[in-house]
Coordinates of C-alpha atoms and ligand atoms in Angstrom, one line a residue:
M15 CA 0.0 0.0 0.0
G16 CA 2.8 2.4 0.9
R17 CA 0.8 5.5 1.6
K18 CA 0.7 6.3 5.3
V19 CA -1.4 8.7 7.3
Y20 CA 0.2 9.7 10.6
K21 CA -2.7 11.0 12.6
S22 CA -0.7 11.2 15.8
L23 CA 2.5 9.7 17.1
P24 CA 3.6 8.9 20.7
D25 CA 5.2 11.6 22.8
M26 CA 6.6 10.6 26.2
S27 CA 6.4 14.2 27.6
K28 CA 2.6 14.3 26.9
A29 CA 2.3 10.8 28.4
R30 CA 3.9 12.0 31.6
N31 CA 1.4 14.8 32.1
R32 CA -1.0 14.3 35.0
V33 CA -2.8 17.7 35.0
D34 CA -6.3 17.3 33.6
L35 CA -9.0 15.2 35.2
P36 CA -10.1 12.1 33.3
L37 CA -13.4 12.1 31.4
I38 CA -15.9 9.3 31.6
K39 CA -17.3 8.4 28.2
A40 CA -20.0 5.9 27.4
E41 CA -20.7 6.1 23.8
E42 CA -23.1 4.0 21.7
I43 CA -21.3 1.4 19.7
L44 CA -21.7 2.3 16.0
V45 CA -20.5 0.1 13.3
P46 CA -19.5 2.0 10.1
E47 CA -21.3 0.6 7.0
R48 CA -18.0 -0.1 5.2
V49 CA -16.7 -2.2 8.1
K50 CA -20.0 -4.0 8.3
N51 CA -19.7 -5.0 4.7
F52 CA -16.1 -5.9 4.9
A53 CA -16.7 -8.1 8.0
K54 CA -19.3 -10.3 6.2
G55 CA -17.8 -13.8 5.9
R56 CA -14.4 -12.6 7.2
T57 CA -12.5 -13.7 10.3
Y58 CA -10.3 -12.1 12.9
L59 CA -7.5 -13.2 15.1
I60 CA -6.0 -11.3 18.1
K61 CA -2.5 -12.2 19.4
T62 CA -1.9 -10.9 22.9
F63 CA 1.4 -10.3 24.6
G64 CA 2.0 -9.1 28.1
C65 CA -0.1 -8.7 31.2
Q66 CA -3.8 -9.2 32.1
A67 CA -4.5 -5.6 31.2
N68 CA -3.7 -6.5 27.6
V69 CA -5.7 -9.7 27.8
R70 CA -8.7 -7.6 28.9
D71 CA -8.1 -5.1 26.1
S72 CA -8.0 -7.9 23.6
E73 CA -11.4 -9.2 24.9
I74 CA -12.8 -5.7 24.3
M75 CA -11.4 -5.5 20.8
A76 CA -12.9 -8.9 20.1
G77 CA -16.2 -7.5 21.3
Y78 CA -16.0 -4.6 18.8
L79 CA -15.0 -6.9 15.9
E80 CA -17.8 -9.4 16.6
K81 CA -20.3 -6.5 16.8
A82 CA -19.1 -5.5 13.3
G83 CA -19.8 -9.1 12.1
F84 CA -16.3 -10.6 12.0
C85 CA -16.1 -14.2 13.3
K86 CA -13.2 -15.6 15.3
A87 CA -10.6 -17.4 13.0
T88 CA -9.8 -21.0 13.8
D89 CA -6.2 -20.7 12.6
E90 CA -3.6 -18.1 11.7
T91 CA -3.4 -18.7 8.0
S92 CA -7.1 -18.2 7.3
A93 CA -7.5 -15.0 9.3
S94 CA -8.7 -11.9 7.2
L95 CA -7.8 -9.4 10.0
V96 CA -5.1 -9.8 12.6
I97 CA -4.4 -7.6 15.6
V98 CA -1.1 -8.0 17.5
N99 CA -1.5 -6.5 21.0
T100 CA 2.0 -5.7 22.2
C101 CA 3.8 -5.3 25.5
A102 CA 6.6 -2.9 26.2
V103 CA 7.6 -3.8 29.8
R104 CA 10.9 -5.4 28.8
E105 CA 13.0 -5.6 25.6
N106 CA 12.5 -9.4 25.2
A107 CA 8.7 -8.8 25.1
E108 CA 9.3 -6.5 22.2
E109 CA 11.5 -8.9 20.3
K110 CA 8.7 -11.5 20.4
V111 CA 6.3 -9.0 18.8
Y112 CA 8.5 -8.5 15.8
G113 CA 8.6 -12.3 15.2
E114 CA 4.8 -12.5 15.6
I115 CA 4.1 -9.7 13.0
G116 CA 6.5 -11.4 10.6
K117 CA 4.4 -14.6 10.6
F118 CA 1.5 -12.8 8.8
K119 CA 3.3 -11.8 5.7
A120 CA 1.9 -14.9 4.0
N121 CA -1.7 -13.8 4.8
H122 CA -1.0 -10.6 3.0
T123 CA 0.5 -12.3 0.0
R124 CA -2.4 -14.7 -0.3
D125 CA -5.2 -12.2 0.3
K126 CA -4.8 -8.6 -0.9
S127 CA -7.7 -7.5 1.3
F128 CA -5.9 -8.8 4.4
V129 CA -5.8 -6.2 7.2
M130 CA -3.0 -6.2 9.8
A131 CA -3.1 -4.0 12.9
V132 CA -0.6 -3.6 15.7
C133 CA -1.6 -1.9 19.0
G134 CA -0.8 -1.9 22.7
C135 CA 1.9 -0.6 25.0
M136 CA 4.8 -0.9 22.6
M137 CA 3.1 1.4 20.1
Q138 CA 3.0 4.1 22.8
E139 CA 6.8 4.3 22.8
E140 CA 8.3 7.0 20.7
K141 CA 9.5 5.7 17.3
A142 CA 8.1 2.2 17.8
A143 CA 5.0 3.0 15.7
E144 CA 7.1 4.4 12.8
K145 CA 9.5 1.5 13.0
I146 CA 6.7 -1.0 12.7
V147 CA 5.1 0.6 9.6
S148 CA 8.4 1.1 7.9
T149 CA 9.7 -2.4 8.6
Y150 CA 6.5 -4.3 7.8
P151 CA 4.7 -2.9 4.7
Y152 CA 1.7 -5.1 5.3
V153 CA 0.9 -3.5 8.7
N154 CA -2.1 -1.3 7.9
I155 CA -3.2 0.1 11.2
V156 CA -1.1 1.2 14.2
F157 CA -2.8 2.4 17.4
G158 CA -2.1 2.6 21.1
T159 CA -3.7 1.8 24.5
H160 CA -5.9 5.0 24.5
N161 CA -7.9 4.5 21.3
I162 CA -9.1 0.9 21.5
S163 CA -12.7 2.1 21.5
N164 CA -12.0 3.7 18.1
L165 CA -11.0 0.4 16.5
L166 CA -13.9 0.2 14.1
N167 CA -13.4 3.8 12.9
L168 CA -9.6 3.1 12.3
I169 CA -10.5 0.1 10.2
D170 CA -13.1 2.2 8.4
E171 CA -10.6 4.9 7.7
H172 CA -8.0 2.4 6.4
L173 CA -10.6 0.7 4.1
G174 CA -12.0 4.0 2.9
R175 CA -8.8 5.9 2.2
N176 CA -6.8 2.8 1.1
K177 CA -4.0 4.1 3.3
D178 CA -2.1 2.8 6.3
I179 CA -3.2 4.6 9.4
V180 CA -1.0 5.5 12.4
D181 CA -2.9 6.9 15.4
V182 CA -1.2 6.7 18.7
I183 CA -2.4 9.1 21.3
S184 CA -0.2 10.2 24.1
Y185 CA -2.2 11.8 26.9
P186 CA -3.0 10.9 30.5
G187 CA -6.1 9.0 29.4
D188 CA -9.9 8.9 30.0
I189 CA -12.3 6.1 31.1
V190 CA -14.5 4.5 28.5
E191 CA -17.6 2.6 29.7
N192 CA -20.2 0.7 27.7
L193 CA -17.4 -1.4 26.2
P194 CA -18.3 -4.6 24.3
S195 CA -16.4 -7.7 25.1
I196 CA -16.0 -11.3 24.2
R197 CA -14.5 -13.0 27.2
L198 CA -11.9 -15.7 26.6
D199 CA -12.9 -17.9 29.5
P200 CA -16.5 -18.8 30.3
Y201 CA -15.7 -19.2 34.1
K202 CA -12.9 -16.8 34.9
A203 CA -13.2 -13.1 34.2
Y204 CA -11.0 -10.1 34.5
V205 CA -12.6 -6.9 35.6
N206 CA -10.7 -3.6 35.4
I207 CA -11.1 -1.5 38.5
A208 CA -8.5 1.1 37.5
Y209 CA -6.4 2.0 34.5
G210 CA -2.9 3.4 34.3
C211 CA -0.4 4.1 37.0
D212 CA 0.9 7.2 38.8
K213 CA 3.7 5.5 40.8
F214 CA 6.4 6.2 38.2
C215 CA 8.8 3.5 39.5
T216 CA 12.1 4.6 37.8
Y217 CA 12.5 1.4 35.7
C218 CA 8.9 1.2 34.5
I219 CA 7.4 2.3 31.2
V220 CA 3.8 1.6 32.2
P221 CA 2.9 5.1 33.5
Y222 CA 3.9 6.4 30.0
T223 CA 2.2 3.7 28.0
R224 CA -1.0 3.4 29.9
G225 CA -1.4 6.9 31.3
R226 CA -2.6 8.3 34.6
E227 CA -4.1 6.2 37.3
R228 CA -7.9 6.5 36.9
S229 CA -10.4 4.5 38.9
R230 CA -13.6 3.3 37.4
Q231 CA -16.8 4.3 39.1
K232 CA -17.8 1.8 41.8
E233 CA -21.3 1.4 40.3
E234 CA -19.9 0.4 36.9
I235 CA -17.6 -2.2 38.5
I236 CA -20.4 -3.7 40.6
A237 CA -22.8 -3.9 37.7
E238 CA -20.1 -5.7 35.6
C239 CA -19.4 -8.2 38.4
K240 CA -23.0 -8.7 39.2
Q241 CA -23.7 -9.7 35.6
L242 CA -20.7 -12.1 35.7
V243 CA -22.2 -13.8 38.8
E244 CA -25.5 -14.1 37.1
E245 CA -23.9 -15.6 34.1
G246 CA -22.4 -18.3 36.2
Y247 CA -18.8 -17.2 36.4
Q248 CA -16.8 -18.9 39.1
E249 CA -13.9 -16.4 39.4
I250 CA -13.3 -12.7 39.1
T251 CA -9.9 -11.0 39.2
L252 CA -10.0 -7.3 39.8
L253 CA -7.4 -5.7 37.7
G254 CA -5.3 -2.6 38.1
Q255 CA -1.6 -1.8 37.8
N256 CA -1.8 -0.9 41.4
V257 CA -5.2 -2.1 42.8
N258 CA -4.5 -0.9 46.3
S259 CA -4.7 2.7 45.3
Y260 CA -8.2 2.2 43.8
G261 CA -10.5 5.2 44.6
K262 CA -7.8 7.5 46.0
D263 CA -8.4 9.7 42.9
F264 CA -12.0 10.3 44.0
H265 CA -10.9 12.0 47.2
D266 CA -14.0 10.8 49.0
G267 CA -12.7 8.0 51.2
T268 CA -13.4 5.3 48.5
S269 CA -10.7 2.6 48.9
F270 CA -9.7 -0.7 47.5
A271 CA -11.0 -2.4 50.7
S272 CA -14.5 -1.1 50.0
I273 CA -14.7 -2.2 46.4
L274 CA -13.2 -5.6 47.4
E275 CA -15.8 -6.1 50.1
E276 CA -18.7 -5.1 47.8
V277 CA -17.7 -7.5 45.1
A278 CA -17.1 -10.3 47.6
K279 CA -20.7 -9.7 48.8
L280 CA -22.0 -10.4 45.3
G281 CA -21.3 -14.1 46.0
I282 CA -18.8 -14.9 43.3
P283 CA -17.2 -18.2 44.4
R284 CA -13.6 -16.9 43.9
L285 CA -12.4 -13.4 44.0
R286 CA -8.8 -12.4 43.2
F287 CA -7.1 -9.1 42.6
M288 CA -3.8 -7.9 41.1
T289 CA -1.4 -6.2 41.2
S290 CA -0.8 -5.0 44.7
H291 CA 1.7 -2.3 45.6
P292 CA 3.1 -2.7 49.1
W293 CA 3.1 1.1 49.7
D294 CA -0.7 1.3 49.3
F295 CA -1.6 -2.0 51.1
D296 CA -3.3 -1.1 54.4
D297 CA -4.6 -3.2 57.3
K298 CA -8.2 -2.6 56.3
M299 CA -7.5 -4.5 53.1
I300 CA -6.0 -7.4 55.1
D301 CA -9.1 -7.5 57.3
I302 CA -11.4 -7.7 54.3
I303 CA -9.4 -10.5 52.7
A304 CA -9.5 -12.4 56.0
K305 CA -13.2 -11.8 56.5
Y306 CA -14.7 -13.1 53.2
P307 CA -14.1 -16.8 52.5
N308 CA -14.6 -16.2 48.7
I309 CA -11.6 -13.8 48.6
M310 CA -8.7 -16.1 47.8
H311 CA -5.8 -16.3 50.2
F312 CA -3.3 -15.4 47.6
I313 CA -1.5 -12.0 47.2
H314 CA 0.8 -11.0 44.4
L315 CA 3.0 -8.5 46.2
P316 CA 6.0 -7.4 44.0
V317 CA 9.0 -6.6 46.1
Q318 CA 11.3 -5.8 43.1
S319 CA 14.4 -5.7 45.3
G320 CA 15.4 -6.3 49.0
S321 CA 18.0 -3.5 49.1
D322 CA 16.9 -0.2 50.7
D323 CA 19.2 1.7 48.4
V324 CA 17.9 0.0 45.2
L325 CA 14.3 0.4 46.4
R326 CA 14.9 4.1 46.9
R327 CA 16.5 4.5 43.5
M328 CA 13.6 2.5 42.0
G329 CA 11.2 4.9 43.6
R330 CA 9.3 2.2 45.3
R331 CA 8.4 4.2 48.5
Y332 CA 9.1 1.4 51.0
D333 CA 12.2 -0.2 52.5
Q334 CA 13.0 -3.9 53.3
A335 CA 11.8 -3.6 56.9
Q336 CA 8.4 -2.0 55.8
Y337 CA 7.9 -4.7 53.2
L338 CA 8.6 -7.5 55.7
D339 CA 6.4 -5.9 58.3
L340 CA 3.5 -5.9 55.8
V341 CA 4.2 -9.6 55.1
R342 CA 4.1 -10.2 58.9
R343 CA 0.8 -8.4 59.3
I344 CA -0.7 -10.4 56.4
K345 CA 0.5 -13.7 57.7
E346 CA -0.7 -12.9 61.2
R347 CA -4.3 -12.2 60.1
I348 CA -4.3 -14.8 57.2
P349 CA -1.9 -17.6 58.2
D350 CA -2.4 -19.7 55.1
C351 CA -2.0 -16.7 52.7
A352 CA 0.1 -17.6 49.7
L353 CA 2.4 -14.9 48.5
S354 CA 4.0 -14.3 45.1
T355 CA 6.2 -11.6 43.9
D356 CA 8.1 -9.8 41.1
I357 CA 11.8 -9.3 41.4
I358 CA 14.2 -7.3 39.1
V359 CA 17.8 -8.4 39.1
G360 CA 20.6 -6.1 37.9
F361 CA 19.1 -2.7 38.4
P362 CA 21.7 -0.1 37.5
D363 CA 24.7 -0.3 39.8
E364 CA 23.2 -3.1 42.0
T365 CA 26.0 -4.3 44.3
E366 CA 26.5 -7.8 45.5
E367 CA 25.4 -6.5 48.9
D368 CA 22.2 -5.2 47.4
F369 CA 21.6 -8.5 45.7
Q370 CA 22.2 -10.4 49.0
A371 CA 19.5 -8.2 50.6
T372 CA 17.1 -9.5 47.8
L373 CA 18.0 -13.1 48.6
D374 CA 17.5 -12.3 52.2
V375 CA 13.9 -11.1 51.7
C376 CA 13.2 -14.2 49.6
E377 CA 14.5 -16.5 52.4
K378 CA 12.4 -14.6 55.0
V379 CA 9.2 -14.4 53.1
G380 CA 9.3 -17.9 51.5
Y381 CA 7.3 -17.1 48.4
D382 CA 4.9 -19.6 46.9
S383 CA 5.9 -18.4 43.5
A384 CA 7.9 -15.5 41.9
F385 CA 8.4 -13.9 38.6
T386 CA 12.1 -12.9 38.2
F387 CA 13.4 -10.5 35.6
I388 CA 16.8 -9.1 34.5
Y389 CA 16.6 -5.4 34.4
S390 CA 15.8 -4.1 30.9
P391 CA 16.4 -0.3 30.3
R392 CA 13.3 1.4 28.9
K393 CA 14.0 4.5 26.9
G394 CA 12.5 7.6 28.5
T395 CA 12.3 6.2 32.0
P396 CA 14.6 7.7 34.7
A397 CA 16.5 4.5 35.3
A398 CA 17.5 4.2 31.7
A399 CA 19.7 7.3 32.2
M400 CA 21.3 5.9 35.4
K401 CA 25.0 4.9 35.4
D402 CA 25.3 1.1 35.4
D403 CA 28.6 -0.6 36.1
V404 CA 27.3 -4.1 36.5
D405 CA 28.2 -6.3 33.5
A406 CA 25.7 -8.6 31.8
A407 CA 27.5 -11.8 33.0
T408 CA 27.2 -10.7 36.7
K409 CA 23.5 -10.0 36.2
H410 CA 22.9 -13.4 34.7
E411 CA 24.8 -15.1 37.4
R412 CA 22.7 -13.3 40.1
F413 CA 19.6 -14.2 38.2
T414 CA 20.5 -18.0 38.4
R415 CA 21.3 -17.7 42.1
L416 CA 18.0 -16.0 42.7
V417 CA 16.0 -18.6 40.8
K418 CA 17.6 -21.3 43.0
V419 CA 16.6 -19.5 46.2
I420 CA 13.1 -19.0 45.0
E421 CA 12.9 -22.7 44.0
K422 CA 13.7 -23.7 47.5
S423 CA 10.6 -22.1 49.0
V424 CA 8.4 -23.0 46.0
T425 CA 9.4 -26.7 46.5
A426 CA 8.8 -26.6 50.2
H427 CA 5.3 -25.2 49.8
A428 CA 4.5 -27.7 47.0
E429 CA 5.7 -30.7 49.1
A430 CA 3.7 -29.5 52.1
M431 CA 0.6 -30.0 49.9
I432 CA 1.1 -33.7 49.4
G433 CA -1.5 -35.8 51.1
K434 CA -3.9 -32.9 51.6
T435 CA -7.1 -32.1 49.8
Y436 CA -7.7 -28.8 48.0
K437 CA -10.5 -27.1 46.2
V438 CA -9.6 -26.8 42.5
L439 CA -11.5 -24.8 39.8
V440 CA -11.2 -26.9 36.7
D441 CA -10.0 -25.1 33.6
G442 CA -10.5 -28.1 31.3
P443 CA -8.1 -30.7 29.8
S444 CA -4.5 -30.1 30.6
K445 CA -2.4 -28.3 27.9
K446 CA 0.3 -30.9 28.2
D447 CA -1.8 -34.1 28.5
E448 CA -5.3 -34.1 27.3
N449 CA -6.1 -37.2 29.3
L450 CA -5.7 -35.1 32.4
L451 CA -7.8 -32.2 33.7
S452 CA -6.1 -29.1 35.1
G453 CA -7.1 -26.3 37.4
Y454 CA -6.0 -24.0 40.1
T455 CA -6.2 -24.2 43.9
E456 CA -7.3 -21.2 45.9
S457 CA -3.7 -20.4 46.5
N458 CA -3.1 -20.5 42.7
K459 CA -1.3 -23.8 42.4
L460 CA -1.7 -25.6 39.2
V461 CA -3.1 -29.2 39.7
H462 CA -3.5 -32.0 37.2
F463 CA -5.7 -35.0 37.8
V464 CA -7.8 -37.6 36.0
G465 CA -11.4 -36.7 35.6
P466 CA -14.2 -36.4 33.0
S467 CA -14.2 -33.3 30.8
Y468 CA -17.7 -32.2 32.0
L469 CA -16.1 -31.0 35.3
K470 CA -14.8 -28.0 33.4
G471 CA -15.8 -24.8 35.3
K472 CA -16.6 -26.7 38.5
I473 CA -14.9 -26.4 41.8
V474 CA -13.9 -29.9 42.9
E475 CA -11.9 -31.5 45.7
V476 CA -8.6 -32.9 44.7
K477 CA -6.2 -34.8 46.9
I478 CA -2.5 -34.0 46.1
N479 CA -0.3 -37.1 45.6
Q480 CA 2.8 -35.8 43.9
S481 CA 4.7 -32.5 43.5
H482 CA 6.3 -31.3 40.3
T483 CA 7.3 -28.1 42.1
Y484 CA 5.4 -25.7 39.7
S485 CA 2.5 -28.0 39.3
M486 CA 0.9 -30.9 41.3
I487 CA -0.6 -34.3 40.5
G488 CA -3.7 -35.2 42.4
E489 CA -6.8 -37.4 42.4
L490 CA -10.4 -36.4 42.4
V491 CA -11.9 -37.0 45.9
D492 CA -15.6 -37.2 45.0
D493 CA -17.1 -39.5 42.4
P494 CA -17.6 -37.3 39.3
L495 CA -21.3 -38.3 38.9
L496 CA -21.9 -37.3 42.5
I497 CA -20.3 -34.0 41.9
M498 CA -22.5 -33.4 39.0
A499 CA -25.6 -34.5 40.8
K500 CA -24.8 -32.0 43.6
E501 CA -24.2 -29.4 41.0
V502 CA -27.5 -30.0 39.1
G503 CA -29.3 -30.1 42.5
R504 CA -27.8 -26.7 43.3
E505 CA -28.6 -25.2 39.9
L506 CA -32.1 -26.7 40.2
S507 CA -32.8 -25.2 43.6
N508 CA -31.9 -21.8 42.2
E509 CA -34.5 -22.0 39.4
P510 CA -37.5 -19.7 40.1
L511 CA -39.9 -22.6 39.3
A512 CA -38.1 -24.9 41.8
K513 CA -38.0 -22.1 44.4
A514 CA -41.8 -21.6 43.9
Y515 CA -42.3 -25.4 44.2
F516 CA -40.3 -25.6 47.5
E517 CA -42.2 -22.6 48.9
A518 CA -45.6 -24.0 48.0
K519 CA -44.6 -27.4 49.5
R520 CA -43.5 -25.8 52.8
A521 CA -46.8 -23.8 53.0
Y522 CA -48.8 -27.0 52.2
E523 CA -47.0 -29.0 54.9
E524 CA -47.3 -26.3 57.5
D525 CA -51.0 -25.4 56.9
E526 CA -53.2 -26.9 59.7
S527 CA -56.5 -26.7 58.0
A528 CA -55.2 -28.6 54.9
S529 CA -53.7 -31.3 57.1
K530 CA -57.0 -31.6 59.0
L531 CA -58.8 -32.1 55.7
R532 CA -56.2 -34.7 54.7
Q533 CA -56.9 -36.5 58.0
Q534 CA -60.7 -36.3 57.4
I535 CA -60.3 -37.8 54.0
E536 CA -58.2 -40.7 55.4
D537 CA -60.7 -41.3 58.2
A538 CA -63.7 -41.3 55.8
Q539 CA -61.9 -43.7 53.5
K540 CA -61.3 -46.1 56.4
E541 CA -64.9 -45.8 57.5
M542 CA -66.1 -46.5 53.9
V543 CA -64.1 -49.7 53.8
A544 CA -65.4 -50.8 57.3
Y545 CA -69.0 -50.2 56.4
A546 CA -68.6 -52.0 53.0
N547 CA -67.1 -55.0 54.8
K548 CA -70.1 -55.1 57.2
G549 CA -72.5 -54.7 54.3
D550 CA -74.0 -51.5 55.9
D551 CA -75.1 -49.5 52.9
E552 CA -76.4 -46.6 54.8
G553 CA -73.3 -46.2 56.8
H554 CA -71.2 -46.5 53.7
A555 CA -73.2 -43.8 51.9
K556 CA -72.8 -41.4 55.0
A557 CA -69.0 -42.1 55.0
K558 CA -68.8 -41.6 51.3
K559 CA -70.6 -38.2 51.6
A560 CA -68.2 -37.1 54.3
Y561 CA -65.3 -38.3 52.1
L562 CA -66.5 -36.4 49.1
E563 CA -67.2 -33.2 51.1
A564 CA -63.7 -33.3 52.6
K565 CA -62.2 -34.1 49.3
T566 CA -63.9 -31.1 47.6
L567 CA -62.9 -28.8 50.4
Y568 CA -59.3 -30.1 50.2
E569 CA -59.0 -29.8 46.4
N570 CA -60.3 -26.2 46.6
H571 CA -58.1 -25.3 49.5
P572 CA -55.8 -22.4 48.2
V573 CA -52.6 -23.9 49.7
V574 CA -53.3 -27.3 48.2
K575 CA -54.2 -25.8 44.8
N576 CA -51.0 -23.7 44.9
F577 CA -48.9 -26.7 45.6
E578 CA -50.5 -28.8 42.8
T579 CA -49.9 -26.0 40.3
A580 CA -46.3 -25.6 41.4
K581 CA -45.8 -29.3 40.9
E582 CA -47.3 -29.2 37.4
D583 CA -45.1 -26.2 36.5
L584 CA -42.0 -28.0 37.7
E585 CA -42.4 -30.9 35.4
P586 CA -40.9 -29.4 32.2
L587 CA -37.9 -28.3 34.3
L588 CA -37.4 -31.9 35.4
V589 CA -37.4 -33.0 31.8
Q590 CA -34.7 -30.3 31.2
V591 CA -32.6 -31.7 34.0
A592 CA -32.6 -35.1 32.5
S593 CA -31.3 -33.7 29.2
L594 CA -28.8 -31.4 31.0
I595 CA -27.3 -34.5 32.7
N596 CA -27.0 -36.3 29.3
E597 CA -25.6 -33.2 27.6
R598 CA -22.8 -32.8 30.3
K599 CA -21.9 -36.4 30.1
E600 CA -21.1 -36.0 26.4
Ligands
LIG725 N1 13.0 -4.4 33.4 C1 12.8 -5.6 34.0 N2 11.6 -5.8 34.6 C2 10.7 -4.9 34.7 N3 9.4 -4.9 35.2 C3 8.9 -3.7 34.9 N4 9.8 -2.9 34.2 C4 10.9 -3.6 34.1 C5 12.1 -3.4 33.5 N5 12.4 -2.2 32.9 C6 8.9 -6.0 35.9 C7 8.5 -5.6 37.3 C8 7.0 -5.6 37.3 C9 6.7 -6.6 36.3 C10 5.4 -6.6 35.7 O1 7.7 -6.4 35.3 O2 9.0 -6.6 38.2 O3 6.4 -5.8 38.6
LIG726 FE1 5.2 0.1 36.9 FE2 5.7 0.8 39.4 FE3 3.3 1.4 38.3 FE4 3.9 -1.2 38.8 S1 3.6 0.5 40.3 S2 3.1 -0.3 36.9 S3 6.1 -1.2 38.5 S4 5.3 2.2 37.7

């Protein structure tokens, strides 16, 4: 195509700005005619890199595309429209993106109407957008994290003008509601509670790529979560770059603890949240996690480094002692709370002593899991301009030592699980072995076990038999059919018709006048038999009259009538239950 329209390009100084207040927009979703026509019979594919925020953005983009009429592609080669959603947090994440874009050259060669778009955090970096369009001539649309809700218009513009469109907006960012979405998982959902980040840790590009920290209105979050509960979701993860500072931008006392509590009260079986910043983590939050059994006892609490000097230069706002004190308070209130973390090795000028302090924290906390990274300079961040005398070999060697220390505590936690039974939310067949099912425990441990596929989306009890350190092998405790029968029973008792039936039944059993009439009918029947045996026709006729009178009164009794109607109404539901069981067994 060759002709490019640069509508706007990223600018780090604008991205740093935090002056204006965010707008809340909730526009109607309009599909341009040209996009609607193009989408007919065409398929889309979204490739996602990076964190959960990107995963959620991809679900929203899928929502827009399906509203336009595109269908999800079943494989890469057949896709008519591909979006690569990029990550900028470390250099190696960016390298993967280049490889991914390269894969789709063949689609362009095969199909001249093929549309390729690249978006996400990496596009928010200065020069990245230009580099992408100049290196890959078949990339038609480049946009960033702030204009996802404009996706259909960007496609329209590209189709209409027959040009490549680059539109990356650098500004602190607004909040867009009324977003469509196609969730990737039918049982586990991500819900954004806040966007962006204002912490500006010196190594991190996120505050520039995702803009200012802006909390979603509580009502919007609750409405989204409520709907998920009604749709049968089993797990919600509340998302934010720093969930613990949720609501601080409202300046009205709203806090993360309050939104966490309100969502927990909605009755979602599992509630998680990420990511937590130790600086904003207060005791009220710990109390709420301890109070609600459906808030999982698992906290991802990035420490980044154990050295006070490095933490200060990272701009993390806490020192080792404060971090360890927070861990102590968490463990005191929630003794079985699993902790995971993020650690950066080789921050500029990190000394051996600094590194030892990181190992020291790991030993003291005994993490259940940890993500470890070698520091990657991000252009435009303060740390990228810092002097760094640590050579790459030393950084790698420290990284290896760190992984070993982490592995010790991960192994210890995993081995302590052997012989015990845990609740596992079943994801479906294991990715490695489709004869096994896999799922996660409440403390986020991956478990594989043998079981029927219809247990997908159910929370089941699994006894752990074996540890593979990062995953466990277990066995299903209950019989799968029993699990299903219980599940169907639970679902059934929540049906309005079943509820009406049980209510009518209780009223019927408790009503004295109805039970008196029942007794009268029984007595009259007995008398009729006795008179008939004696051959006393007169007596029999008298008893029969009493019987018929009682029967009429009984049949017209409002409580009895109500119960009979409820029973009749329930019948079609019971037929459905039978087919439900058969369906799930398949
Ligand atoms: N280099 C290495 N790791 C980084 N992270 C963020 N920025 C960088 C960087 N420049 C890590 C942090 C963060 C996680 C999501 O990625 O540990 O918590
Ligand atoms: Fe990046 Fe720090 Fe914000 Fe996390 S808290 S997104 S590490 S700036």
